[in-house]
Short mmCIF file of C-alpha atoms in Angstrom, two decimals:
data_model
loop_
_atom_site.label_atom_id
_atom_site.label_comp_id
_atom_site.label_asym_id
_atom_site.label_seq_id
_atom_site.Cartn_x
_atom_site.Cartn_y
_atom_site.Cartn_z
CA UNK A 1 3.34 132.52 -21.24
CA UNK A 2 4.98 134.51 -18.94
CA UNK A 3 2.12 134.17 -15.87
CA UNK A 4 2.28 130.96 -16.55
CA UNK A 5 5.82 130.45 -16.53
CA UNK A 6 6.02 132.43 -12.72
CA UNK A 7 3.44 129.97 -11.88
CA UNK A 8 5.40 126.77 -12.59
CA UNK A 9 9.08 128.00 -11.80
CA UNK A 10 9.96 126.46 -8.73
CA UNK A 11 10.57 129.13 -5.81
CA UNK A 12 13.72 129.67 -4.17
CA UNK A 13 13.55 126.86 -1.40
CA UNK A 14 12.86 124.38 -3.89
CA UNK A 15 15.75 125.60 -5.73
CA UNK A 16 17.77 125.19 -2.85
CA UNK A 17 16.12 122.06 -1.88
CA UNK A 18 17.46 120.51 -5.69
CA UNK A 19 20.93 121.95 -4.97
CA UNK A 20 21.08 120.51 -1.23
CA UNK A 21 19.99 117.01 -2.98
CA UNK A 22 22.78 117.26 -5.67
CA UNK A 23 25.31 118.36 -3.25
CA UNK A 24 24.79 115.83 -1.04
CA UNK A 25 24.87 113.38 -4.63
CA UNK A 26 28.15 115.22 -4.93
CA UNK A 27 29.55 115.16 -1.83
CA UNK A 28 28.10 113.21 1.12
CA UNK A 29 29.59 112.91 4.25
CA UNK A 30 31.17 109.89 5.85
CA UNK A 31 32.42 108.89 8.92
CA UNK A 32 33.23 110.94 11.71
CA UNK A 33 31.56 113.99 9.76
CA UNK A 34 28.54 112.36 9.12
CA UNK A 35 27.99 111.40 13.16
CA UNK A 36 28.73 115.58 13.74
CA UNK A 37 26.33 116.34 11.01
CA UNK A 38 23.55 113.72 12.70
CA UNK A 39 23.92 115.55 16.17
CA UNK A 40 23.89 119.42 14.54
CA UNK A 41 21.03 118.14 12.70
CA UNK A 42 19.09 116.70 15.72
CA UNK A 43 19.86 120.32 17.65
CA UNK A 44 18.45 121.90 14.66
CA UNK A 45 15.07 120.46 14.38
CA UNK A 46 14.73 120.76 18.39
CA UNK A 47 14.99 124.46 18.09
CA UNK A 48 13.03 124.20 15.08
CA UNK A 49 9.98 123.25 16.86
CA UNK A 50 10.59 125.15 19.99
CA UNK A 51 10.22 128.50 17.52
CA UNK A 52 7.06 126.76 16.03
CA UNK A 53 5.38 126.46 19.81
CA UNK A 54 7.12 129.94 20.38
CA UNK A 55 4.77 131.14 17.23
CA UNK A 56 1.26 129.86 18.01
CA UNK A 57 -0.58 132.32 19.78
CA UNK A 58 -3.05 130.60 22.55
CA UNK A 59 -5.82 132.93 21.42
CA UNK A 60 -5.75 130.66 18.20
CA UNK A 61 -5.83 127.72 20.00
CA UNK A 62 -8.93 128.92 22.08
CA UNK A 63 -11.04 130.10 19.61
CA UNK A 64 -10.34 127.61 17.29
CA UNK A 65 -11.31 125.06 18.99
CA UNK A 66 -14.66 125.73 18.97
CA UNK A 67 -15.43 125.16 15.12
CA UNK A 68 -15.17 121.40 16.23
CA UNK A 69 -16.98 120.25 13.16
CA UNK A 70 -14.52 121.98 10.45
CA UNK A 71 -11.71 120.57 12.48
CA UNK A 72 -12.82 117.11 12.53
CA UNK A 73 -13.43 116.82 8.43
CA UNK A 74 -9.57 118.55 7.90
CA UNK A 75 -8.68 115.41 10.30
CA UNK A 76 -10.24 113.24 8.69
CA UNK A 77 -8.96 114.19 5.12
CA UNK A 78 -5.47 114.09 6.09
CA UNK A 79 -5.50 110.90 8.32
CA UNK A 80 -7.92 108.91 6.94
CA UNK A 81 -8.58 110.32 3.65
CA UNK A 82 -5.04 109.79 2.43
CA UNK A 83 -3.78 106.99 3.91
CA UNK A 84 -6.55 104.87 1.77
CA UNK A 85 -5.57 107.15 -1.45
CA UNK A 86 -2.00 105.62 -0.60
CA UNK A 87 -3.60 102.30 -0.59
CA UNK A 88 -4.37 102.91 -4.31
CA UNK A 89 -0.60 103.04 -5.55
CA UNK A 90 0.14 99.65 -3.71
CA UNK A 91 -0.04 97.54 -7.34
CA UNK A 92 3.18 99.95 -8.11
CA UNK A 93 5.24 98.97 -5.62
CA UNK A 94 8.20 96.33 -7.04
CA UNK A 95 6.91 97.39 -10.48
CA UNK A 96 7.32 101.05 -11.27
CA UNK A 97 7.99 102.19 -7.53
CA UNK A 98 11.08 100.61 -5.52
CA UNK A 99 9.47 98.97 -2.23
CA UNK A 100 11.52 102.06 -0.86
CA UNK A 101 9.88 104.71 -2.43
CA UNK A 102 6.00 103.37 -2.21
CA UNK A 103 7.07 103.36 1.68
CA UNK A 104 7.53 106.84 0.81
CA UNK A 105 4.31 107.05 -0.77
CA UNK A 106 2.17 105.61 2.27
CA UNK A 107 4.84 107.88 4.56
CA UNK A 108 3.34 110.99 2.63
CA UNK A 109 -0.13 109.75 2.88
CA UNK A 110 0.20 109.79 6.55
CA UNK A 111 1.73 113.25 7.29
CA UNK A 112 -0.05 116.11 9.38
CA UNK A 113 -1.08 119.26 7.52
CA UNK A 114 1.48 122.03 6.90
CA UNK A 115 1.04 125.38 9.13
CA UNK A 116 2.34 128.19 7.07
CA UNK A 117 1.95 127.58 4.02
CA UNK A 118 -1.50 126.69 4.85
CA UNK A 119 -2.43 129.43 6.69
CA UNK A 120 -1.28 131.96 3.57
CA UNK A 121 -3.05 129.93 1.04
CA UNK A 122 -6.27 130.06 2.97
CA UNK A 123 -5.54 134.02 3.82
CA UNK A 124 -4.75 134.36 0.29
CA UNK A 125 -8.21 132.79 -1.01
CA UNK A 126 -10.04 134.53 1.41
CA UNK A 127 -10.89 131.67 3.18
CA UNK A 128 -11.42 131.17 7.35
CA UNK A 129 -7.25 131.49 8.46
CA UNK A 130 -7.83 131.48 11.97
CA UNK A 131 -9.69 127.88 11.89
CA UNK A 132 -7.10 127.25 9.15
CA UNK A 133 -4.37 128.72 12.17
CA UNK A 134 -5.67 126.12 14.96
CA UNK A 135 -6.26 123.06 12.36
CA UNK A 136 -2.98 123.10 10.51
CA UNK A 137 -1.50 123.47 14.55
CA UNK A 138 -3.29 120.75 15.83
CA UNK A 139 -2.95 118.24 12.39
CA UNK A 140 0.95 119.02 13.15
CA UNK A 141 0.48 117.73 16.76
CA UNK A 142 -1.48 114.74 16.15
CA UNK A 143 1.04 113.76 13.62
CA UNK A 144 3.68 112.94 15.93
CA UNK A 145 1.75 110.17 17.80
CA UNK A 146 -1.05 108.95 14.44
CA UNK A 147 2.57 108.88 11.87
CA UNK A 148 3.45 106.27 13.11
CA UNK A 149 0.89 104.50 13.83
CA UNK A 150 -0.90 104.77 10.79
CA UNK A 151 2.06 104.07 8.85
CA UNK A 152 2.82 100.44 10.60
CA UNK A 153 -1.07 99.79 10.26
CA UNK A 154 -0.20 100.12 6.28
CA UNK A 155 2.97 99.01 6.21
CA UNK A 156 3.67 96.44 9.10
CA UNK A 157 6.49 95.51 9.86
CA UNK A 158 7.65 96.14 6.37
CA UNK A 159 8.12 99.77 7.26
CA UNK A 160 10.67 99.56 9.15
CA UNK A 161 8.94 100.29 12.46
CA UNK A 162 8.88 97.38 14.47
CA UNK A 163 7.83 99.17 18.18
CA UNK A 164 5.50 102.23 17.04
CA UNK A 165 4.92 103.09 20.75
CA UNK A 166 8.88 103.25 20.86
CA UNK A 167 8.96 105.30 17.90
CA UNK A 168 6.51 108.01 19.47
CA UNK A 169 8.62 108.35 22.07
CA UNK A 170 11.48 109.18 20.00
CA UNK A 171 9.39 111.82 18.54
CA UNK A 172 7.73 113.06 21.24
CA UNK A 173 11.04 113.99 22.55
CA UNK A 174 12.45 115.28 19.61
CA UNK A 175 9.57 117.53 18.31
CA UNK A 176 6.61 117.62 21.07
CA UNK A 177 8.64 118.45 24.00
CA UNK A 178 10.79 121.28 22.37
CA UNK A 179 7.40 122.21 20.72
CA UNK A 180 5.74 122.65 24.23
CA UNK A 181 8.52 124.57 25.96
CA UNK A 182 8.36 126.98 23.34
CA UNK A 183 4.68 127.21 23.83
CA UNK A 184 4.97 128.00 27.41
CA UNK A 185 8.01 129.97 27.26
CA UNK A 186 5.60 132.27 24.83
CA UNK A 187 4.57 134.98 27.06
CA UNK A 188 8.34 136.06 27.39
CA UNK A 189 10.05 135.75 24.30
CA UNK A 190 6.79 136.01 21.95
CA UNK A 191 7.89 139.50 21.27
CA UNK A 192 11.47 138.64 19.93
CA UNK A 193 9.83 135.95 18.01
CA UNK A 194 7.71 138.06 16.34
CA UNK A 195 10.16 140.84 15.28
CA UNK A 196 12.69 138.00 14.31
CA UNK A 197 9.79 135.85 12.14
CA UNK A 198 11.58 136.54 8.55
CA UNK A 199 14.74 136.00 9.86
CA UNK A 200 13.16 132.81 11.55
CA UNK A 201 11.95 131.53 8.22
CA UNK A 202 14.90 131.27 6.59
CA UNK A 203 16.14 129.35 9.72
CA UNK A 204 13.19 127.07 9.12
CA UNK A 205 14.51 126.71 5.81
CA UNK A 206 17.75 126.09 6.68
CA UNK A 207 17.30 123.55 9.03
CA UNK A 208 15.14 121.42 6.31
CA UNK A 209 17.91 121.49 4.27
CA UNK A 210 20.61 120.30 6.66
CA UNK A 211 18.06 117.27 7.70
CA UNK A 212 17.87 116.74 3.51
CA UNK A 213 21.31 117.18 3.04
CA UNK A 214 22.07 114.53 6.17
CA UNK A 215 19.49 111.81 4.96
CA UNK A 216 20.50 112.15 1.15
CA UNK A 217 23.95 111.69 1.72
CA UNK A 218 23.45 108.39 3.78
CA UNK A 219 21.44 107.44 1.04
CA UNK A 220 23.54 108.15 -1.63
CA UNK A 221 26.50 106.58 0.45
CA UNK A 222 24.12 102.85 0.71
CA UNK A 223 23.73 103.34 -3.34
CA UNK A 224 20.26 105.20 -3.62
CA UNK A 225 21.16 106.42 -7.30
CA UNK A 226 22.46 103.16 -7.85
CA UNK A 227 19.42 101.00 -7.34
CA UNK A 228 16.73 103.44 -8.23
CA UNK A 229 15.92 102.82 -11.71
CA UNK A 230 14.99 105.97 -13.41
CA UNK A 231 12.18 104.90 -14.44
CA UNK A 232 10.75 104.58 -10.30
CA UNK A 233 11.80 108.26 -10.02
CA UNK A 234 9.42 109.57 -13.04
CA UNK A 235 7.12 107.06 -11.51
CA UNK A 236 6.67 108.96 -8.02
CA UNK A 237 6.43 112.42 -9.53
CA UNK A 238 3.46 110.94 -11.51
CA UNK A 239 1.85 109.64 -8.07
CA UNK A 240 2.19 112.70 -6.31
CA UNK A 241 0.99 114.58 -8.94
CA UNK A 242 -2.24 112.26 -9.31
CA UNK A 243 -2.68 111.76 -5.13
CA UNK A 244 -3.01 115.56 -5.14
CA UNK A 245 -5.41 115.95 -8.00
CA UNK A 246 -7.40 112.95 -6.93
CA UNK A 247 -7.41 114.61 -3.15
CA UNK A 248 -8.43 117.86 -4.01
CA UNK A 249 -11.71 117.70 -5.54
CA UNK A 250 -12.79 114.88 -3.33
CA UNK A 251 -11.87 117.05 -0.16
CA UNK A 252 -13.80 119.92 -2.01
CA UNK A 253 -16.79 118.04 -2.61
CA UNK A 254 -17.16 116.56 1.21
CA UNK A 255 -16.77 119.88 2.17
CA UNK A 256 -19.69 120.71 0.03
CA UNK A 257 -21.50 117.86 0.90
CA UNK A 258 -21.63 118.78 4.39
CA UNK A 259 -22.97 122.06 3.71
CA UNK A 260 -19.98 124.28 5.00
CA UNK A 261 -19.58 128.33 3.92
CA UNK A 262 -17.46 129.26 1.50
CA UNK A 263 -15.02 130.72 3.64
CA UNK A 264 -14.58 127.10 5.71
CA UNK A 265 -14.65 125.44 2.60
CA UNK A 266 -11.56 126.80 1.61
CA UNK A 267 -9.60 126.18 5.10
CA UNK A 268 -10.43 122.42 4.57
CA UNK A 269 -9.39 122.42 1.36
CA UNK A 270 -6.44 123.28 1.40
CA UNK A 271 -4.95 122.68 5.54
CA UNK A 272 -6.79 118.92 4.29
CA UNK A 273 -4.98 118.60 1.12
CA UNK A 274 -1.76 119.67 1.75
CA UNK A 275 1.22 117.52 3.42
CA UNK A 276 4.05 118.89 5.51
CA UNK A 277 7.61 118.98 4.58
CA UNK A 278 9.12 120.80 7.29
CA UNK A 279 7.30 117.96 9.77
CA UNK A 280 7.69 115.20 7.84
CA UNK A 281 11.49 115.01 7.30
CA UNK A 282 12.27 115.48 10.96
CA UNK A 283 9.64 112.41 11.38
CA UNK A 284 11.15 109.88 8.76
CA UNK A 285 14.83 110.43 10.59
CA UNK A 286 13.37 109.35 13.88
CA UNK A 287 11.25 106.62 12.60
CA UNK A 288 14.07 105.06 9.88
CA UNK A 289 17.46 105.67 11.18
CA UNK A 290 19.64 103.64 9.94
CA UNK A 291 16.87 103.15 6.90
CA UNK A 292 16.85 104.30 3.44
CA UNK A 293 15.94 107.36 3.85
CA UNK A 294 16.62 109.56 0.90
CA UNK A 295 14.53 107.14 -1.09
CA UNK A 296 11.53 107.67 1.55
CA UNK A 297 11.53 111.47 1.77
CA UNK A 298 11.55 111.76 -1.92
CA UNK A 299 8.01 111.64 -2.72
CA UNK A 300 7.41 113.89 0.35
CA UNK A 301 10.00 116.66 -1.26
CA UNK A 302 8.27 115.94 -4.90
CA UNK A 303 4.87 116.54 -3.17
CA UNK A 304 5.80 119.78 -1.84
CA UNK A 305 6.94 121.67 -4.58
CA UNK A 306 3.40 120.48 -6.82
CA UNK A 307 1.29 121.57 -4.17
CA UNK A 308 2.64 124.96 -3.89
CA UNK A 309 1.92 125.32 -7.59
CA UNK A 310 -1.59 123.75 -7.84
CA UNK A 311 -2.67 125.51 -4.54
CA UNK A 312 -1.16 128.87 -5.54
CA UNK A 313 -3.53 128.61 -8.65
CA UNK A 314 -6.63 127.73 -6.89
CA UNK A 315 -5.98 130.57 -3.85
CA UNK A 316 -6.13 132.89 -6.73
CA UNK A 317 -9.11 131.32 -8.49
CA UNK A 318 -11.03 131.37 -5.09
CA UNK A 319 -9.96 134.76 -4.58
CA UNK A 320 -11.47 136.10 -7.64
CA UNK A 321 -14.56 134.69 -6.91
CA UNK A 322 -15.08 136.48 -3.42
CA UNK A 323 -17.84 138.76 -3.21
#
C-alpha cells in the first residue's frame, strides 16, 4: 500500500499547481493588478524560453537529427495521432463537457511533446534519451507554428482563432524568438546555465504557476466555477485519463509494428505520448486572450499530473526488463 500510495500522491508542483488554482478561486486579481500581473507574466515566459534555448546543447540537435525515421513516428503520434483521438470525445461536448472545456480537449490533443520530463522518463527506462533529447526539442518547436493550426483545422472558427497565421506570430515572438536568442547566446552563458539548472527548475516552475494563477483568476472573475457544472469537471478527468490509456498502447504497438529496438521504442513512447504543460499554457494565453481560459487549460493541467503517474510506472516496468 505504501509503494503504491508514493506512486499516486501527487508531487510537489502539482501540489502547488492545486493551491495556485484555489488561490486564484480565492483571490483573483482585478483591475489595474490584473494588467501588472499580464505584463510580469508575459516577461516571465520570455525568459522562460530563452533558458530552454540556453539548455539545448547543439551536439543534440546534430546527432539527433539523423535517426530521421524515429523522429518522424514521435511526430506523427503527437500531431496527428492525437488530434484524431480528440476527435473521439466530440459527442461530449454540450453534454458532459462545456463547449469550453472539449476546446480544451482538442487544445491538449494538439500540444508538442514535453522536454524534461521526457527525457528522464526515457533515461529512467533505459530507453534512447539523446533521440528522446532532439525529438521532445524539436516537437516543442513545431508546436508553436502546427498549435494553431491544427487546432482551427478542428475547431474553426469556434476556437476562438479567427487569423491562425496572426496567432503564430504572436507566438513566434513570445516563445520562438526568446527561444532562439538563448540558443545562440549558448556558447557564453551555457556554463552559468548549467551550474544554475536546479535553481532554474524551480523558476520553470514558478513561472507556470504565475501564467495559471493569471488565466484562473480571469476565469474565475467571467464565472468559470459558476457555469461549470460539476459534473463537466469529473467528465474531463475521465477523458484525459482514457486519451492517455487509449494513446499509449497504440503508440507502443506502431512502434512495434515498424520494427524499432527496444531502446527507440521507449523514446517514442513516451516523448509521443506525453503533452506539455510548461508549453502549452504559455500557448493558450497567446492564442485566447481575452477567452476562457481557465476552462481551456484545465484538461491540459489534469493531463499532466496522470501522465507523470502512468509513465513513472511504465519507466520502471521497462527498466526491469533491460538486459
Amino acid at each position: 500500500m505504501t509503494r503504491w500510495w508514493s506512486r499516486l500522491r501527487p508531487d510537489n508542483f502539482t501540489l502547488a499547481l492545486l493551491c495556485t488554482v484555489g488561490l486564484a478561486s480565492l483571490l483573483p486579481m482585478n483591475g489595474a493588478a490584473a494588467i501588472v500581473l499580464d505584463d510580469v507574466t508575459t516577461v516571465a515566459i520570455a525568459a522562460l524560453f530563452f533558458l530552454h534555448g540556453a539548455r539545448l546543447p547543439r551536439e543534440s540537435i546534430i546527432g539527433g537529427m539523423l535517426h530521421w525515421r524515429l523522429h518522424l513516428t514521435i511526430l506523427a503520434c503527437t500531431f496527428i495521432l492525437f488530434p484524431l483521438l480528440g476527435l473521439l470525445f466530440k459527442p461530449l461536448s454540450g453534454w458532459l463537457l462545456t463547449p469550453e472545456l472539449y476546446l480544451g480537449v482538442l487544445f491538449l490533443c494538439t500540444l508538442p511533446s514535453t522536454v524534461q520530463s521526457s527525457i528522464a522518463f526515457t533515461s529512467m527506462a533505459r530507453g534512447n534519451v539523446p533521440a528522446a533529447v532532439c525529438s521532445a526539442s524539436l516537437s516543442s518547436i513545431l508546436g508553436v507554428f502546427l498549435t494553431p493550426l491544427l487546432l482551427t483545422a478542428l475547431a474553426g472558427t469556434s476556437g476562438g482563432i479567427h487569423d491562425p497565421l496572426h496567432a503564430i506570430g504572436g507566438i513566434m515572438l513570445q516563445l520562438l524568438v526568446p527561444f532562439v536568442a538563448g540558443h545562440l547566446l549558448r556558447p557564453w552563458i551555457a556554463g552559468w546555465v548549467e551550474k544554475q539548472r536546479a535553481l532554474l527548475r524551480y523558476t520553470d516552475q514558478a513561472t507556470i504557476l504565475l501564467v495559471v494563477y493569471s488565466a484562473f483568476g480571469e476565469a474565475v472573475t467571467e464565472g468559470l466555477w459558476s457555469k461549470t457544472p460539476l459534473l463537466s469537471l469529473l467528465a474531463v478527468a475521465v477523458v484525459a485519463a482514457v486519451l492517455l490509456g487509449i494513446a499509449m498502447p497504440l503508440i507502443t504497438f506502431i512502434a512495434r509494428r515498424l520494427r524499432f529496438n527496444r531502446e527507440d521504442e521507449i523514446a517514442i513512447v513516451f516523448c509521443g505520448s506525453k503533452k506539455s504543460l510548461a508549453t502549452g499554457v504559455p500557448i493558450a494565453k497567446v492564442l485566447f486572450a481575452g477567452g476562457s481560459l481557465g476552462a481551456i487549460v484545465l484538461p491540459v493541467m489534469i493531463y499532466h499530473q496522470i501522465q507523470l503517474i502512468v509513465c513513472g510506472v511504465i519507466a520502471q516496468r521497462y527498466a526491469k526488463r533491460a538486459p
